[in-house]
């Protein structure tokens, strides 16, 4: 019996143009980890789930050598540096993973690109659209791979949903709703709350609902945002309403003051797709059709899901691609510009803002 899911084609990635020297497929891609914070820890745990023939965690750097050595000992990393520059200049590192706070991404991505290294950079790639465009131009002029670590785009089930919607089998998207929030109980100096480190719910959490909407609806024609700000001037609680030329609307929320639902739904003329808590790295979705029937779509992830973005980087580097078709750089820049516009509406400014 045919179902919505079984009618979909395999999840192959259409290779992009091979324009750079490709890495050999008969040895692992050697990763250099720049910073040793929370996400760097999660990322290397995911790398460790991948075949050693594909991935090697070659080196790690921290601001203090002791932190790097401690991280290296826990995660079995061969080389530890107390200086980010030494990491990017290590000839035994093929690709650099940047895991510092957003406000430092530009400096650290440039450090790696100037050393001739491809980069996977944590989200948000920068604080502003202009800075994101600068990084994309720099990588392009050097013929080097660059990708924002927007792992949601690489999650198999999210890609399946794209296939299902593109197939037209359930009509076009009319309403999309997505939320990501968690109560942040940290000191004001924490990167999530400190404006000098790019603090705020939008760039940390809101980026996921906004990316999700962009994946299935493209560029909005109108964006209206409202937020409550902290005394330091970062957004704590955020709501964004968007409309599209197609007639669709999206309602997106993010929070650092609430244990919010962290769910998403997509409503078309013929079906309601519901993603449970953790919508930004889902393994299941429920599709309820207009005849009342329900189907559960399931796609497992490797590790906690971060492994899929790493696999995509490995695929691109081995194919000589400087941009992933799953995480297109023009969309990364467009979304940063959309978040610039949202910040203007809610009154959040960073030192990196140019006007
Ligand atoms: N993909 C995801 O699901 C996900 C989840 C969480 C965070 N992130 C992103 O990853 C980035 C890092 O977040 P995180 O939660 O890992 O942050 P974190 O735990 O605070 O770690 C940040 C690391 O950056 C380094 N660093 C360098 N200069 C710093 C400075 N002036 N202040 C603070 N840290 C500095 C530090 O590493 P050393 O001391 O080792 O040098 C620190 O451990 C953010 O851009 C965030 O949006 C992504």
mmCIF file with all atom_site columns, C-alpha atoms in Angstrom, residues 120-332:
data_model
loop_
_atom_site.group_PDB
_atom_site.id
_atom_site.type_symbol
_atom_site.label_atom_id
_atom_site.label_alt_id
_atom_site.label_comp_id
_atom_site.label_asym_id
_atom_site.label_entity_id
_atom_site.label_seq_id
_atom_site.pdbx_PDB_ins_code
_atom_site.Cartn_x
_atom_site.Cartn_y
_atom_site.Cartn_z
_atom_site.occupancy
_atom_site.B_iso_or_equiv
_atom_site.pdbx_formal_charge
_atom_site.auth_seq_id
_atom_site.auth_comp_id
_atom_site.auth_asym_id
_atom_site.auth_atom_id
_atom_site.pdbx_PDB_model_num
ATOM 1   C CA . UNK A 1 120 ? 31.717  24.958 9.614  1.00 0.00 ? 120 UNK A CA 1
ATOM 2   C CA . UNK A 1 121 ? 30.565  27.836 11.865 1.00 0.00 ? 121 UNK A CA 1
ATOM 3   C CA . UNK A 1 122 ? 27.957  27.610 14.601 1.00 0.00 ? 122 UNK A CA 1
ATOM 4   C CA . UNK A 1 123 ? 24.719  29.554 14.257 1.00 0.00 ? 123 UNK A CA 1
ATOM 5   C CA . UNK A 1 124 ? 24.124  32.434 14.138 1.00 0.00 ? 124 UNK A CA 1
ATOM 6   C CA . UNK A 1 125 ? 26.985  32.753 11.632 1.00 0.00 ? 125 UNK A CA 1
ATOM 7   C CA . UNK A 1 126 ? 27.459  36.439 12.571 1.00 0.00 ? 126 UNK A CA 1
ATOM 8   C CA . UNK A 1 127 ? 25.511  39.183 14.340 1.00 0.00 ? 127 UNK A CA 1
ATOM 9   C CA . UNK A 1 128 ? 24.421  40.993 11.166 1.00 0.00 ? 128 UNK A CA 1
ATOM 10  C CA . UNK A 1 129 ? 23.565  40.356 7.518  1.00 0.00 ? 129 UNK A CA 1
ATOM 11  C CA . UNK A 1 130 ? 26.420  42.585 6.353  1.00 0.00 ? 130 UNK A CA 1
ATOM 12  C CA . UNK A 1 131 ? 28.956  40.580 8.365  1.00 0.00 ? 131 UNK A CA 1
ATOM 13  C CA . UNK A 1 132 ? 27.531  37.305 7.027  1.00 0.00 ? 132 UNK A CA 1
ATOM 14  C CA . UNK A 1 133 ? 27.838  38.651 3.466  1.00 0.00 ? 133 UNK A CA 1
ATOM 15  C CA . UNK A 1 134 ? 31.462  39.630 4.185  1.00 0.00 ? 134 UNK A CA 1
ATOM 16  C CA . UNK A 1 135 ? 32.290  36.067 5.281  1.00 0.00 ? 135 UNK A CA 1
ATOM 17  C CA . UNK A 1 136 ? 30.562  34.544 2.261  1.00 0.00 ? 136 UNK A CA 1
ATOM 18  C CA . UNK A 1 137 ? 32.514  36.886 -0.053 1.00 0.00 ? 137 UNK A CA 1
ATOM 19  C CA . UNK A 1 138 ? 35.799  36.061 1.698  1.00 0.00 ? 138 UNK A CA 1
ATOM 20  C CA . UNK A 1 139 ? 35.248  32.300 1.471  1.00 0.00 ? 139 UNK A CA 1
ATOM 21  C CA . UNK A 1 140 ? 34.155  32.594 -2.164 1.00 0.00 ? 140 UNK A CA 1
ATOM 22  C CA . UNK A 1 141 ? 37.175  34.686 -3.174 1.00 0.00 ? 141 UNK A CA 1
ATOM 23  C CA . UNK A 1 142 ? 39.462  32.103 -1.573 1.00 0.00 ? 142 UNK A CA 1
ATOM 24  C CA . UNK A 1 143 ? 37.578  29.136 -3.057 1.00 0.00 ? 143 UNK A CA 1
ATOM 25  C CA . UNK A 1 144 ? 37.023  27.735 0.448  1.00 0.00 ? 144 UNK A CA 1
ATOM 26  C CA . UNK A 1 145 ? 34.040  25.852 1.842  1.00 0.00 ? 145 UNK A CA 1
ATOM 27  C CA . UNK A 1 146 ? 31.856  27.713 4.342  1.00 0.00 ? 146 UNK A CA 1
ATOM 28  C CA . UNK A 1 147 ? 28.658  26.536 6.014  1.00 0.00 ? 147 UNK A CA 1
ATOM 29  C CA . UNK A 1 148 ? 26.575  27.734 8.954  1.00 0.00 ? 148 UNK A CA 1
ATOM 30  C CA . UNK A 1 149 ? 25.974  24.863 11.389 1.00 0.00 ? 149 UNK A CA 1
ATOM 31  C CA . UNK A 1 150 ? 22.206  25.103 10.945 1.00 0.00 ? 150 UNK A CA 1
ATOM 32  C CA . UNK A 1 151 ? 21.770  21.404 11.649 1.00 0.00 ? 151 UNK A CA 1
ATOM 33  C CA . UNK A 1 152 ? 17.962  21.508 11.257 1.00 0.00 ? 152 UNK A CA 1
ATOM 34  C CA . UNK A 1 153 ? 18.421  21.784 7.491  1.00 0.00 ? 153 UNK A CA 1
ATOM 35  C CA . UNK A 1 154 ? 20.402  18.499 7.448  1.00 0.00 ? 154 UNK A CA 1
ATOM 36  C CA . UNK A 1 155 ? 18.030  16.464 9.640  1.00 0.00 ? 155 UNK A CA 1
ATOM 37  C CA . UNK A 1 156 ? 16.548  13.628 7.506  1.00 0.00 ? 156 UNK A CA 1
ATOM 38  C CA . UNK A 1 157 ? 12.930  14.149 8.600  1.00 0.00 ? 157 UNK A CA 1
ATOM 39  C CA . UNK A 1 158 ? 13.073  17.893 7.848  1.00 0.00 ? 158 UNK A CA 1
ATOM 40  C CA . UNK A 1 159 ? 14.356  17.042 4.373  1.00 0.00 ? 159 UNK A CA 1
ATOM 41  C CA . UNK A 1 160 ? 11.536  14.480 3.988  1.00 0.00 ? 160 UNK A CA 1
ATOM 42  C CA . UNK A 1 161 ? 8.979   17.162 4.857  1.00 0.00 ? 161 UNK A CA 1
ATOM 43  C CA . UNK A 1 162 ? 10.466  19.323 2.120  1.00 0.00 ? 162 UNK A CA 1
ATOM 44  C CA . UNK A 1 163 ? 10.055  16.460 -0.348 1.00 0.00 ? 163 UNK A CA 1
ATOM 45  C CA . UNK A 1 164 ? 6.457   15.853 0.768  1.00 0.00 ? 164 UNK A CA 1
ATOM 46  C CA . UNK A 1 165 ? 5.499   19.516 0.391  1.00 0.00 ? 165 UNK A CA 1
ATOM 47  C CA . UNK A 1 166 ? 7.340   19.858 -2.943 1.00 0.00 ? 166 UNK A CA 1
ATOM 48  C CA . UNK A 1 167 ? 5.445   16.804 -4.262 1.00 0.00 ? 167 UNK A CA 1
ATOM 49  C CA . UNK A 1 168 ? 2.167   18.740 -4.059 1.00 0.00 ? 168 UNK A CA 1
ATOM 50  C CA . UNK A 1 169 ? 0.442   15.655 -2.591 1.00 0.00 ? 169 UNK A CA 1
ATOM 51  C CA . UNK A 1 170 ? -0.996  17.626 0.328  1.00 0.00 ? 170 UNK A CA 1
ATOM 52  C CA . UNK A 1 171 ? -1.374  21.049 -1.277 1.00 0.00 ? 171 UNK A CA 1
ATOM 53  C CA . UNK A 1 172 ? 0.521   24.224 -0.467 1.00 0.00 ? 172 UNK A CA 1
ATOM 54  C CA . UNK A 1 173 ? 1.479   25.620 2.935  1.00 0.00 ? 173 UNK A CA 1
ATOM 55  C CA . UNK A 1 174 ? -1.118  28.045 4.294  1.00 0.00 ? 174 UNK A CA 1
ATOM 56  C CA . UNK A 1 175 ? -0.112  28.395 7.939  1.00 0.00 ? 175 UNK A CA 1
ATOM 57  C CA . UNK A 1 176 ? 3.153   27.603 9.715  1.00 0.00 ? 176 UNK A CA 1
ATOM 58  C CA . UNK A 1 177 ? 3.780   27.860 13.439 1.00 0.00 ? 177 UNK A CA 1
ATOM 59  C CA . UNK A 1 178 ? 7.069   27.206 15.230 1.00 0.00 ? 178 UNK A CA 1
ATOM 60  C CA . UNK A 1 179 ? 8.461   27.914 18.693 1.00 0.00 ? 179 UNK A CA 1
ATOM 61  C CA . UNK A 1 180 ? 11.727  27.441 20.533 1.00 0.00 ? 180 UNK A CA 1
ATOM 62  C CA . UNK A 1 181 ? 12.332  28.525 24.089 1.00 0.00 ? 181 UNK A CA 1
ATOM 63  C CA . UNK A 1 182 ? 13.915  27.527 27.343 1.00 0.00 ? 182 UNK A CA 1
ATOM 64  C CA . UNK A 1 183 ? 14.097  29.357 30.653 1.00 0.00 ? 183 UNK A CA 1
ATOM 65  C CA . UNK A 1 184 ? 17.653  30.667 30.861 1.00 0.00 ? 184 UNK A CA 1
ATOM 66  C CA . UNK A 1 185 ? 18.780  30.923 34.482 1.00 0.00 ? 185 UNK A CA 1
ATOM 67  C CA . UNK A 1 186 ? 22.350  32.125 34.052 1.00 0.00 ? 186 UNK A CA 1
ATOM 68  C CA . UNK A 1 187 ? 24.417  35.138 35.195 1.00 0.00 ? 187 UNK A CA 1
ATOM 69  C CA . UNK A 1 188 ? 24.152  38.363 33.155 1.00 0.00 ? 188 UNK A CA 1
ATOM 70  C CA . UNK A 1 189 ? 27.690  37.791 31.868 1.00 0.00 ? 189 UNK A CA 1
ATOM 71  C CA . UNK A 1 190 ? 26.608  34.552 30.122 1.00 0.00 ? 190 UNK A CA 1
ATOM 72  C CA . UNK A 1 191 ? 26.755  34.765 26.312 1.00 0.00 ? 191 UNK A CA 1
ATOM 73  C CA . UNK A 1 192 ? 22.947  34.309 26.108 1.00 0.00 ? 192 UNK A CA 1
ATOM 74  C CA . UNK A 1 193 ? 22.316  37.490 28.120 1.00 0.00 ? 193 UNK A CA 1
ATOM 75  C CA . UNK A 1 194 ? 25.334  39.669 27.326 1.00 0.00 ? 194 UNK A CA 1
ATOM 76  C CA . UNK A 1 195 ? 24.783  42.035 24.354 1.00 0.00 ? 195 UNK A CA 1
ATOM 77  C CA . UNK A 1 196 ? 28.528  42.244 23.722 1.00 0.00 ? 196 UNK A CA 1
ATOM 78  C CA . UNK A 1 197 ? 28.522  38.482 23.019 1.00 0.00 ? 197 UNK A CA 1
ATOM 79  C CA . UNK A 1 198 ? 25.398  38.648 20.820 1.00 0.00 ? 198 UNK A CA 1
ATOM 80  C CA . UNK A 1 199 ? 22.935  37.652 23.571 1.00 0.00 ? 199 UNK A CA 1
ATOM 81  C CA . UNK A 1 200 ? 19.190  37.409 22.982 1.00 0.00 ? 200 UNK A CA 1
ATOM 82  C CA . UNK A 1 201 ? 16.484  34.871 22.152 1.00 0.00 ? 201 UNK A CA 1
ATOM 83  C CA . UNK A 1 202 ? 16.329  35.788 18.454 1.00 0.00 ? 202 UNK A CA 1
ATOM 84  C CA . UNK A 1 203 ? 19.852  34.827 17.413 1.00 0.00 ? 203 UNK A CA 1
ATOM 85  C CA . UNK A 1 204 ? 20.063  31.866 19.752 1.00 0.00 ? 204 UNK A CA 1
ATOM 86  C CA . UNK A 1 205 ? 16.604  30.272 19.528 1.00 0.00 ? 205 UNK A CA 1
ATOM 87  C CA . UNK A 1 206 ? 14.433  32.354 17.192 1.00 0.00 ? 206 UNK A CA 1
ATOM 88  C CA . UNK A 1 207 ? 16.811  31.523 14.354 1.00 0.00 ? 207 UNK A CA 1
ATOM 89  C CA . UNK A 1 208 ? 15.318  27.995 14.306 1.00 0.00 ? 208 UNK A CA 1
ATOM 90  C CA . UNK A 1 209 ? 11.623  28.915 13.825 1.00 0.00 ? 209 UNK A CA 1
ATOM 91  C CA . UNK A 1 210 ? 12.716  31.550 11.308 1.00 0.00 ? 210 UNK A CA 1
ATOM 92  C CA . UNK A 1 211 ? 14.840  29.053 9.372  1.00 0.00 ? 211 UNK A CA 1
ATOM 93  C CA . UNK A 1 212 ? 12.011  26.501 9.509  1.00 0.00 ? 212 UNK A CA 1
ATOM 94  C CA . UNK A 1 213 ? 9.577   29.040 8.020  1.00 0.00 ? 213 UNK A CA 1
ATOM 95  C CA . UNK A 1 214 ? 12.105  29.969 5.325  1.00 0.00 ? 214 UNK A CA 1
ATOM 96  C CA . UNK A 1 215 ? 12.617  26.318 4.394  1.00 0.00 ? 215 UNK A CA 1
ATOM 97  C CA . UNK A 1 216 ? 8.944   25.791 3.584  1.00 0.00 ? 216 UNK A CA 1
ATOM 98  C CA . UNK A 1 217 ? 7.722   29.295 2.679  1.00 0.00 ? 217 UNK A CA 1
ATOM 99  C CA . UNK A 1 218 ? 10.744  31.234 1.394  1.00 0.00 ? 218 UNK A CA 1
ATOM 100 C CA . UNK A 1 219 ? 11.091  34.992 1.828  1.00 0.00 ? 219 UNK A CA 1
ATOM 101 C CA . UNK A 1 220 ? 8.251   36.729 3.685  1.00 0.00 ? 220 UNK A CA 1
ATOM 102 C CA . UNK A 1 221 ? 6.686   39.841 2.172  1.00 0.00 ? 221 UNK A CA 1
ATOM 103 C CA . UNK A 1 222 ? 5.846   41.318 5.589  1.00 0.00 ? 222 UNK A CA 1
ATOM 104 C CA . UNK A 1 223 ? 7.424   40.807 9.014  1.00 0.00 ? 223 UNK A CA 1
ATOM 105 C CA . UNK A 1 224 ? 6.019   42.200 12.269 1.00 0.00 ? 224 UNK A CA 1
ATOM 106 C CA . UNK A 1 225 ? 7.910   41.539 15.504 1.00 0.00 ? 225 UNK A CA 1
ATOM 107 C CA . UNK A 1 226 ? 7.432   42.374 19.146 1.00 0.00 ? 226 UNK A CA 1
ATOM 108 C CA . UNK A 1 227 ? 9.582   41.464 22.157 1.00 0.00 ? 227 UNK A CA 1
ATOM 109 C CA . UNK A 1 228 ? 10.307  42.146 25.787 1.00 0.00 ? 228 UNK A CA 1
ATOM 110 C CA . UNK A 1 229 ? 13.911  43.133 26.453 1.00 0.00 ? 229 UNK A CA 1
ATOM 111 C CA . UNK A 1 230 ? 16.237  42.668 29.423 1.00 0.00 ? 230 UNK A CA 1
ATOM 112 C CA . UNK A 1 231 ? 17.732  45.641 31.254 1.00 0.00 ? 231 UNK A CA 1
ATOM 113 C CA . UNK A 1 232 ? 20.910  45.037 29.254 1.00 0.00 ? 232 UNK A CA 1
ATOM 114 C CA . UNK A 1 233 ? 18.868  45.371 26.044 1.00 0.00 ? 233 UNK A CA 1
ATOM 115 C CA . UNK A 1 234 ? 18.692  41.817 24.714 1.00 0.00 ? 234 UNK A CA 1
ATOM 116 C CA . UNK A 1 235 ? 15.402  40.185 23.687 1.00 0.00 ? 235 UNK A CA 1
ATOM 117 C CA . UNK A 1 236 ? 14.066  37.727 26.260 1.00 0.00 ? 236 UNK A CA 1
ATOM 118 C CA . UNK A 1 237 ? 10.636  36.887 24.839 1.00 0.00 ? 237 UNK A CA 1
ATOM 119 C CA . UNK A 1 238 ? 9.885   37.281 21.135 1.00 0.00 ? 238 UNK A CA 1
ATOM 120 C CA . UNK A 1 239 ? 6.919   36.895 18.755 1.00 0.00 ? 239 UNK A CA 1
ATOM 121 C CA . UNK A 1 240 ? 7.148   37.327 14.988 1.00 0.00 ? 240 UNK A CA 1
ATOM 122 C CA . UNK A 1 241 ? 4.228   37.309 12.521 1.00 0.00 ? 241 UNK A CA 1
ATOM 123 C CA . UNK A 1 242 ? 5.041   36.910 8.834  1.00 0.00 ? 242 UNK A CA 1
ATOM 124 C CA . UNK A 1 243 ? 3.001   36.915 5.625  1.00 0.00 ? 243 UNK A CA 1
ATOM 125 C CA . UNK A 1 244 ? 3.946   35.723 2.170  1.00 0.00 ? 244 UNK A CA 1
ATOM 126 C CA . UNK A 1 245 ? 3.001   36.583 -1.422 1.00 0.00 ? 245 UNK A CA 1
ATOM 127 C CA . UNK A 1 246 ? 1.492   33.088 -1.677 1.00 0.00 ? 246 UNK A CA 1
ATOM 128 C CA . UNK A 1 247 ? -1.141  34.074 0.900  1.00 0.00 ? 247 UNK A CA 1
ATOM 129 C CA . UNK A 1 248 ? 0.441   31.988 3.665  1.00 0.00 ? 248 UNK A CA 1
ATOM 130 C CA . UNK A 1 249 ? 1.163   33.281 7.165  1.00 0.00 ? 249 UNK A CA 1
ATOM 131 C CA . UNK A 1 250 ? 3.641   32.187 9.859  1.00 0.00 ? 250 UNK A CA 1
ATOM 132 C CA . UNK A 1 251 ? 3.604   32.687 13.639 1.00 0.00 ? 251 UNK A CA 1
ATOM 133 C CA . UNK A 1 252 ? 7.036   32.251 15.221 1.00 0.00 ? 252 UNK A CA 1
ATOM 134 C CA . UNK A 1 253 ? 8.079   32.578 18.861 1.00 0.00 ? 253 UNK A CA 1
ATOM 135 C CA . UNK A 1 254 ? 11.257  32.290 20.926 1.00 0.00 ? 254 UNK A CA 1
ATOM 136 C CA . UNK A 1 255 ? 11.870  32.698 24.621 1.00 0.00 ? 255 UNK A CA 1
ATOM 137 C CA . UNK A 1 256 ? 14.554  32.757 27.279 1.00 0.00 ? 256 UNK A CA 1
ATOM 138 C CA . UNK A 1 257 ? 12.021  33.202 30.094 1.00 0.00 ? 257 UNK A CA 1
ATOM 139 C CA . UNK A 1 258 ? 9.768   30.174 29.527 1.00 0.00 ? 258 UNK A CA 1
ATOM 140 C CA . UNK A 1 259 ? 9.820   26.420 29.087 1.00 0.00 ? 259 UNK A CA 1
ATOM 141 C CA . UNK A 1 260 ? 7.878   26.995 25.870 1.00 0.00 ? 260 UNK A CA 1
ATOM 142 C CA . UNK A 1 261 ? 6.342   24.213 23.710 1.00 0.00 ? 261 UNK A CA 1
ATOM 143 C CA . UNK A 1 262 ? 9.307   23.898 21.262 1.00 0.00 ? 262 UNK A CA 1
ATOM 144 C CA . UNK A 1 263 ? 6.864   22.386 18.753 1.00 0.00 ? 263 UNK A CA 1
ATOM 145 C CA . UNK A 1 264 ? 5.930   23.279 15.173 1.00 0.00 ? 264 UNK A CA 1
ATOM 146 C CA . UNK A 1 265 ? 3.055   22.693 12.776 1.00 0.00 ? 265 UNK A CA 1
ATOM 147 C CA . UNK A 1 266 ? 2.521   23.161 9.068  1.00 0.00 ? 266 UNK A CA 1
ATOM 148 C CA . UNK A 1 267 ? -1.033  23.411 7.735  1.00 0.00 ? 267 UNK A CA 1
ATOM 149 C CA . UNK A 1 268 ? -1.814  22.935 4.049  1.00 0.00 ? 268 UNK A CA 1
ATOM 150 C CA . UNK A 1 269 ? -5.165  22.784 2.216  1.00 0.00 ? 269 UNK A CA 1
ATOM 151 C CA . UNK A 1 270 ? -5.222  19.009 2.668  1.00 0.00 ? 270 UNK A CA 1
ATOM 152 C CA . UNK A 1 271 ? -3.220  18.174 5.781  1.00 0.00 ? 271 UNK A CA 1
ATOM 153 C CA . UNK A 1 272 ? -1.860  19.178 9.152  1.00 0.00 ? 272 UNK A CA 1
ATOM 154 C CA . UNK A 1 273 ? 1.760   18.238 9.889  1.00 0.00 ? 273 UNK A CA 1
ATOM 155 C CA . UNK A 1 274 ? 2.657   18.339 13.587 1.00 0.00 ? 274 UNK A CA 1
ATOM 156 C CA . UNK A 1 275 ? 6.186   18.147 14.967 1.00 0.00 ? 275 UNK A CA 1
ATOM 157 C CA . UNK A 1 276 ? 6.594   17.289 18.664 1.00 0.00 ? 276 UNK A CA 1
ATOM 158 C CA . UNK A 1 277 ? 8.835   19.036 21.207 1.00 0.00 ? 277 UNK A CA 1
ATOM 159 C CA . UNK A 1 278 ? 12.334  19.472 19.815 1.00 0.00 ? 278 UNK A CA 1
ATOM 160 C CA . UNK A 1 279 ? 10.889  20.366 16.391 1.00 0.00 ? 279 UNK A CA 1
ATOM 161 C CA . UNK A 1 280 ? 14.285  21.614 15.180 1.00 0.00 ? 280 UNK A CA 1
ATOM 162 C CA . UNK A 1 281 ? 15.788  18.097 15.215 1.00 0.00 ? 281 UNK A CA 1
ATOM 163 C CA . UNK A 1 282 ? 12.737  15.860 14.793 1.00 0.00 ? 282 UNK A CA 1
ATOM 164 C CA . UNK A 1 283 ? 12.616  12.122 14.231 1.00 0.00 ? 283 UNK A CA 1
ATOM 165 C CA . UNK A 1 284 ? 8.826   11.863 13.892 1.00 0.00 ? 284 UNK A CA 1
ATOM 166 C CA . UNK A 1 285 ? 5.989   13.949 12.473 1.00 0.00 ? 285 UNK A CA 1
ATOM 167 C CA . UNK A 1 286 ? 2.273   13.269 12.457 1.00 0.00 ? 286 UNK A CA 1
ATOM 168 C CA . UNK A 1 287 ? 0.366   13.987 9.257  1.00 0.00 ? 287 UNK A CA 1
ATOM 169 C CA . UNK A 1 288 ? -3.422  14.229 9.573  1.00 0.00 ? 288 UNK A CA 1
ATOM 170 C CA . UNK A 1 289 ? -5.172  14.291 6.213  1.00 0.00 ? 289 UNK A CA 1
ATOM 171 C CA . UNK A 1 290 ? -8.492  15.990 5.430  1.00 0.00 ? 290 UNK A CA 1
ATOM 172 C CA . UNK A 1 291 ? -10.226 12.564 5.356  1.00 0.00 ? 291 UNK A CA 1
ATOM 173 C CA . UNK A 1 292 ? -9.321  12.141 9.043  1.00 0.00 ? 292 UNK A CA 1
ATOM 174 C CA . UNK A 1 293 ? -6.622  9.520  8.456  1.00 0.00 ? 293 UNK A CA 1
ATOM 175 C CA . UNK A 1 294 ? -3.290  9.902  10.228 1.00 0.00 ? 294 UNK A CA 1
ATOM 176 C CA . UNK A 1 295 ? 0.187   8.851  9.221  1.00 0.00 ? 295 UNK A CA 1
ATOM 177 C CA . UNK A 1 296 ? 3.387   9.007  11.274 1.00 0.00 ? 296 UNK A CA 1
ATOM 178 C CA . UNK A 1 297 ? 6.545   9.858  9.385  1.00 0.00 ? 297 UNK A CA 1
ATOM 179 C CA . UNK A 1 298 ? 9.739   8.565  11.037 1.00 0.00 ? 298 UNK A CA 1
ATOM 180 C CA . UNK A 1 299 ? 13.396  9.165  10.186 1.00 0.00 ? 299 UNK A CA 1
ATOM 181 C CA . UNK A 1 300 ? 16.041  8.310  12.815 1.00 0.00 ? 300 UNK A CA 1
ATOM 182 C CA . UNK A 1 301 ? 19.051  10.548 13.438 1.00 0.00 ? 301 UNK A CA 1
ATOM 183 C CA . UNK A 1 302 ? 22.678  9.656  14.151 1.00 0.00 ? 302 UNK A CA 1
ATOM 184 C CA . UNK A 1 303 ? 23.802  10.819 17.594 1.00 0.00 ? 303 UNK A CA 1
ATOM 185 C CA . UNK A 1 304 ? 21.683  13.741 18.725 1.00 0.00 ? 304 UNK A CA 1
ATOM 186 C CA . UNK A 1 305 ? 21.320  14.892 15.105 1.00 0.00 ? 305 UNK A CA 1
ATOM 187 C CA . UNK A 1 306 ? 24.390  17.137 14.871 1.00 0.00 ? 306 UNK A CA 1
ATOM 188 C CA . UNK A 1 307 ? 26.183  14.283 13.075 1.00 0.00 ? 307 UNK A CA 1
ATOM 189 C CA . UNK A 1 308 ? 24.157  14.955 9.913  1.00 0.00 ? 308 UNK A CA 1
ATOM 190 C CA . UNK A 1 309 ? 25.611  18.436 9.386  1.00 0.00 ? 309 UNK A CA 1
ATOM 191 C CA . UNK A 1 310 ? 29.097  16.955 9.880  1.00 0.00 ? 310 UNK A CA 1
ATOM 192 C CA . UNK A 1 311 ? 28.371  14.246 7.292  1.00 0.00 ? 311 UNK A CA 1
ATOM 193 C CA . UNK A 1 312 ? 27.248  16.927 4.844  1.00 0.00 ? 312 UNK A CA 1
ATOM 194 C CA . UNK A 1 313 ? 30.522  18.817 5.370  1.00 0.00 ? 313 UNK A CA 1
ATOM 195 C CA . UNK A 1 314 ? 32.490  15.600 4.766  1.00 0.00 ? 314 UNK A CA 1
ATOM 196 C CA . UNK A 1 315 ? 30.506  14.946 1.569  1.00 0.00 ? 315 UNK A CA 1
ATOM 197 C CA . UNK A 1 316 ? 31.108  18.496 0.281  1.00 0.00 ? 316 UNK A CA 1
ATOM 198 C CA . UNK A 1 317 ? 34.839  18.477 1.065  1.00 0.00 ? 317 UNK A CA 1
ATOM 199 C CA . UNK A 1 318 ? 35.338  15.125 -0.602 1.00 0.00 ? 318 UNK A CA 1
ATOM 200 C CA . UNK A 1 319 ? 33.465  16.373 -3.657 1.00 0.00 ? 319 UNK A CA 1
ATOM 201 C CA . UNK A 1 320 ? 35.325  19.705 -3.883 1.00 0.00 ? 320 UNK A CA 1
ATOM 202 C CA . UNK A 1 321 ? 32.165  21.743 -3.163 1.00 0.00 ? 321 UNK A CA 1
ATOM 203 C CA . UNK A 1 322 ? 32.558  25.124 -1.457 1.00 0.00 ? 322 UNK A CA 1
ATOM 204 C CA . UNK A 1 323 ? 28.881  25.410 -0.483 1.00 0.00 ? 323 UNK A CA 1
ATOM 205 C CA . UNK A 1 324 ? 26.320  22.882 0.689  1.00 0.00 ? 324 UNK A CA 1
ATOM 206 C CA . UNK A 1 325 ? 23.081  22.697 -1.301 1.00 0.00 ? 325 UNK A CA 1
ATOM 207 C CA . UNK A 1 326 ? 21.368  21.847 2.006  1.00 0.00 ? 326 UNK A CA 1
ATOM 208 C CA . UNK A 1 327 ? 22.566  25.062 3.690  1.00 0.00 ? 327 UNK A CA 1
ATOM 209 C CA . UNK A 1 328 ? 22.869  27.594 0.841  1.00 0.00 ? 328 UNK A CA 1
ATOM 210 C CA . UNK A 1 329 ? 24.961  30.634 1.711  1.00 0.00 ? 329 UNK A CA 1
ATOM 211 C CA . UNK A 1 330 ? 22.562  33.114 0.102  1.00 0.00 ? 330 UNK A CA 1
ATOM 212 C CA . UNK A 1 331 ? 19.823  31.821 2.423  1.00 0.00 ? 331 UNK A CA 1
ATOM 213 C CA . UNK A 1 332 ? 22.149  32.123 5.424  1.00 0.00 ? 332 UNK A CA 1
#
